[in-house]
Amino acid sequence: MNYSICLMPGDGIGPEIVTQAVRVLDLVGRKFGHTFTYTNVLAGGAAIDAVGEPMPDATVQACKESDAVLLGAVGGPKWDNLPRHLRAETGLLKIRKELNCFANFRPATLFPQLASASYLRPDIVAKGLDVLVVRELTGCVYFGQPKGIVEENGERMGFNTMRYTESEVRRIAKVAFEAARKRGKRLCSVDKANVLDVSQLWRDVVIEVHKDYQDVELSHMYVDNAAMQLVRDPSQFDVIVTGNLFGDILSDAAAAITGSIGMLPSASVGESGPGIYEPIHGSAPDIAGQDKANPLATILSVAMMLRFALGLEAEAAVIEQAVSAVLDKGLRTGDIYNSAQPGLTLVGCTAMGDAVVDALG
Ligand code: IPM
Ligand code: MG
């Protein structure tokens, strides 16, 4: 089969990690008889520099015509002080919205080889870290109108609107119940229904959707408590579903407890059309261009892309096994290196890519 992939390397370490991920994808293609045709597109700061906006329409169009989008990372200090409509983040929100990628899967799992990298106590880690955060991605306070900064009673006033329609909640709830059904069959819906009307509606609709998923156990948690529970006892969670803002915060917390944010992939998908696959870490401008970045999260995002977008389960699995084999060998980029642990070798981005390619055979 021939698949067309949009590559959006972006900024900072983005180009380096995408380069390694593409090597892996090409090799898997050769082994399994698939051809991947790539279109390189501009996004983020790279697009601002080249054409004056962070998500050009030409990029959006190319993405819409592809089978999947592989994104490195966007943004950096060089573009941080531009007006909001020109910021890299605004470009990211635009492509999510344009592709209608309303469901963001952020699995926070710990490779056993990296257990010592976790910030949590060993007895907590021993219980396992395997949480899937399903974050709603195209609604909430991120997109709600009205918003702005206005003059009120002689001073400036800033405001945004947190809003969800019933149908927006229903569709993300369905996606989350489906995901839970394929895993541990437990779904925790996180909201702030004790204070926010929008959260009360969220909770009511999730309870309605649950009627069609009686085989999945549903619980509810307030977001403040959820943040605490994620750190205190993450093993209690299987799948978490939550809104855009709470999901932004909780998915970082879930990632951090694994201690290896450089390892975690993500997928953003809609009901149809191409999804966006990307590492959950950012553009790390401090180490950009130094061959120090960890390409494994991007390589694992390629695995998610093969599985979710192209239905290529066996191909996804060999990549995940290759990554695990490389960790078994003790190879570590700086972010997952522990000088106190014997038997580890510190490697750069390219060498890590080489190792995964070697492991794929
Ligand atoms: C993320 C990021 C983005 C978000 C930013 C860069 C716009 O934090 O993907 O979690 O808030 O969604
Ligand atoms: Mg975030």
CSV table of N, CA and C in Angstrom, one decimal, residues 245-298:
chain,number,residue,atom,x,y,z
A,245,LEU,N,-8.9,22.1,28.8
A,245,LEU,CA,-8.0,22.8,29.8
A,245,LEU,C,-7.6,21.8,30.9
A,246,PHE,N,-8.5,21.1,31.4
A,246,PHE,CA,-8.1,20.1,32.5
A,246,PHE,C,-7.2,19.1,31.9
A,247,GLY,N,-7.5,18.7,30.7
A,247,GLY,CA,-6.7,17.6,30.0
A,247,GLY,C,-5.3,18.1,29.7
A,248,ASP,N,-5.2,19.3,29.4
A,248,ASP,CA,-3.8,19.9,29.2
A,248,ASP,C,-3.0,19.8,30.4
A,249,ILE,N,-3.6,20.1,31.6
A,249,ILE,CA,-2.9,20.1,32.8
A,249,ILE,C,-2.6,18.7,33.3
A,250,LEU,N,-3.7,17.9,33.3
A,250,LEU,CA,-3.5,16.5,33.9
A,250,LEU,C,-2.6,15.6,33.0
A,251,SER,N,-2.6,15.9,31.7
A,251,SER,CA,-1.8,15.0,30.9
A,251,SER,C,-0.3,15.3,31.1
A,252,ASP,N,0.0,16.6,31.4
A,252,ASP,CA,1.4,16.9,31.8
A,252,ASP,C,1.8,16.2,33.1
A,253,ALA,N,0.8,16.2,34.1
A,253,ALA,CA,1.1,15.6,35.3
A,253,ALA,C,1.3,14.1,35.2
A,254,ALA,N,0.4,13.5,34.3
A,254,ALA,CA,0.5,12.1,34.1
A,254,ALA,C,1.8,11.7,33.4
A,255,ALA,N,2.2,12.6,32.5
A,255,ALA,CA,3.5,12.3,31.8
A,255,ALA,C,4.7,12.5,32.8
A,256,ALA,N,4.6,13.5,33.6
A,256,ALA,CA,5.7,13.8,34.5
A,256,ALA,C,6.0,12.6,35.5
A,257,ILE,N,4.9,12.0,35.9
A,257,ILE,CA,5.1,10.9,36.9
A,257,ILE,C,5.9,9.8,36.3
A,258,THR,N,5.8,9.6,35.0
A,258,THR,CA,6.6,8.5,34.4
A,258,THR,C,8.1,8.9,34.4
A,259,GLY,N,8.4,10.2,34.6
A,259,GLY,CA,9.8,10.7,34.6
A,259,GLY,C,10.4,10.8,33.3
A,260,SER,N,9.7,10.4,32.2
A,260,SER,CA,10.4,10.4,31.0
A,260,SER,C,9.5,11.0,29.9
A,261,ILE,N,9.3,12.3,30.0
A,261,ILE,CA,8.4,13.0,29.1
A,261,ILE,C,9.0,12.8,27.6
A,262,GLY,N,10.2,12.5,27.5
A,262,GLY,CA,10.8,12.3,26.2
A,262,GLY,C,10.5,11.0,25.5
A,263,MET,N,9.6,10.2,26.2
A,263,MET,CA,9.3,8.9,25.7
A,263,MET,C,7.8,8.8,25.3
A,264,LEU,N,7.0,9.9,25.5
A,264,LEU,CA,5.6,9.7,25.4
A,264,LEU,C,5.0,10.2,24.1
A,265,PRO,N,4.3,9.4,23.4
A,265,PRO,CA,3.7,9.8,22.1
A,265,PRO,C,2.2,10.2,22.3
A,266,SER,N,1.6,10.8,21.3
A,266,SER,CA,0.2,11.1,21.4
A,266,SER,C,-0.4,11.1,20.0
A,267,ALA,N,-1.8,11.0,20.0
A,267,ALA,CA,-2.5,11.0,18.8
A,267,ALA,C,-3.7,11.9,19.0
A,268,SER,N,-4.0,12.7,18.0
A,268,SER,CA,-5.2,13.6,18.0
A,268,SER,C,-6.0,13.2,16.8
A,269,VAL,N,-7.2,12.7,17.0
A,269,VAL,CA,-8.0,12.2,15.9
A,269,VAL,C,-9.4,12.8,15.9
A,270,GLY,N,-10.1,12.7,14.8
A,270,GLY,CA,-11.5,13.0,14.7
A,270,GLY,C,-12.3,11.8,14.3
A,271,GLU,N,-13.6,12.1,13.8
A,271,GLU,CA,-14.4,10.9,13.4
A,271,GLU,C,-13.9,10.3,12.1
A,272,SER,N,-13.4,11.2,11.3
A,272,SER,CA,-12.8,10.7,10.0
A,272,SER,C,-11.7,11.7,9.6
A,273,GLY,N,-11.0,11.4,8.5
A,273,GLY,CA,-9.9,12.3,8.1
A,273,GLY,C,-8.6,12.0,8.8
A,274,PRO,N,-7.5,12.7,8.4
A,274,PRO,CA,-6.2,12.4,9.0
A,274,PRO,C,-6.1,12.9,10.4
A,275,GLY,N,-5.4,12.2,11.2
A,275,GLY,CA,-5.1,12.6,12.6
A,275,GLY,C,-3.7,13.2,12.7
A,276,ILE,N,-3.4,13.8,13.9
A,276,ILE,CA,-2.1,14.4,14.1
A,276,ILE,C,-1.3,13.5,15.1
A,277,TYR,N,-0.1,13.1,14.8
A,277,TYR,CA,0.6,12.2,15.7
A,277,TYR,C,1.9,13.0,16.1
A,278,GLU,N,2.1,13.1,17.4
A,278,GLU,CA,3.2,13.9,17.8
A,278,GLU,C,3.7,13.5,19.2
A,279,PRO,N,5.0,13.7,19.5
A,279,PRO,CA,5.5,13.5,20.9
A,279,PRO,C,4.8,14.5,21.8
A,280,ILE,N,4.6,14.2,23.1
A,280,ILE,CA,3.9,15.2,23.9
A,280,ILE,C,4.9,16.3,24.4
A,281,HIS,N,6.2,16.0,24.3
A,281,HIS,CA,7.1,17.1,24.8
A,281,HIS,C,7.2,18.2,23.8
A,282,GLY,N,7.8,19.3,24.1
A,282,GLY,CA,7.9,20.5,23.3
A,282,GLY,C,9.1,20.6,22.4
A,283,SER,N,9.4,21.8,22.0
A,283,SER,CA,10.5,22.0,21.0
A,283,SER,C,11.9,22.1,21.6
A,284,ALA,N,12.0,22.1,22.9
A,284,ALA,CA,13.2,22.1,23.7
A,284,ALA,C,14.3,22.9,23.0
A,285,PRO,N,14.1,24.3,22.8
A,285,PRO,CA,15.1,25.1,22.1
A,285,PRO,C,16.5,25.1,22.7
A,286,ASP,N,16.5,24.8,24.0
A,286,ASP,CA,17.8,24.8,24.7
A,286,ASP,C,18.8,23.7,24.2
A,287,ILE,N,18.3,22.6,23.6
A,287,ILE,CA,19.2,21.6,23.1
A,287,ILE,C,19.0,21.4,21.6
A,288,ALA,N,18.3,22.3,21.0
A,288,ALA,CA,18.0,22.2,19.5
A,288,ALA,C,19.3,22.2,18.7
A,289,GLY,N,19.4,21.4,17.7
A,289,GLY,CA,20.6,21.4,16.8
A,289,GLY,C,21.9,20.8,17.4
A,290,GLN,N,21.8,20.2,18.6
A,290,GLN,CA,23.0,19.7,19.2
A,290,GLN,C,23.0,18.1,19.2
A,291,ASP,N,22.1,17.5,18.6
A,291,ASP,CA,22.0,16.1,18.5
A,291,ASP,C,21.9,15.4,19.9
A,292,LYS,N,21.1,16.1,20.7
A,292,LYS,CA,20.9,15.6,22.1
A,292,LYS,C,19.5,15.1,22.4
A,293,ALA,N,18.5,15.4,21.5
A,293,ALA,CA,17.1,15.2,21.8
A,293,ALA,C,16.8,13.7,21.8
A,294,ASN,N,15.8,13.3,22.5
A,294,ASN,CA,15.3,11.9,22.5
A,294,ASN,C,14.3,11.7,21.4
A,295,PRO,N,14.6,10.9,20.4
A,295,PRO,CA,13.6,10.7,19.3
A,295,PRO,C,12.6,9.7,19.6
A,296,LEU,N,12.7,9.0,20.7
A,296,LEU,CA,11.8,7.9,21.0
A,296,LEU,C,10.3,8.2,21.0
A,297,ALA,N,10.0,9.4,21.6
A,297,ALA,CA,8.5,9.7,21.7
A,297,ALA,C,8.0,9.9,20.3
A,298,THR,N,8.8,10.4,19.4
A,298,THR,CA,8.3,10.6,18.0
A,298,THR,C,8.3,9.3,17.3
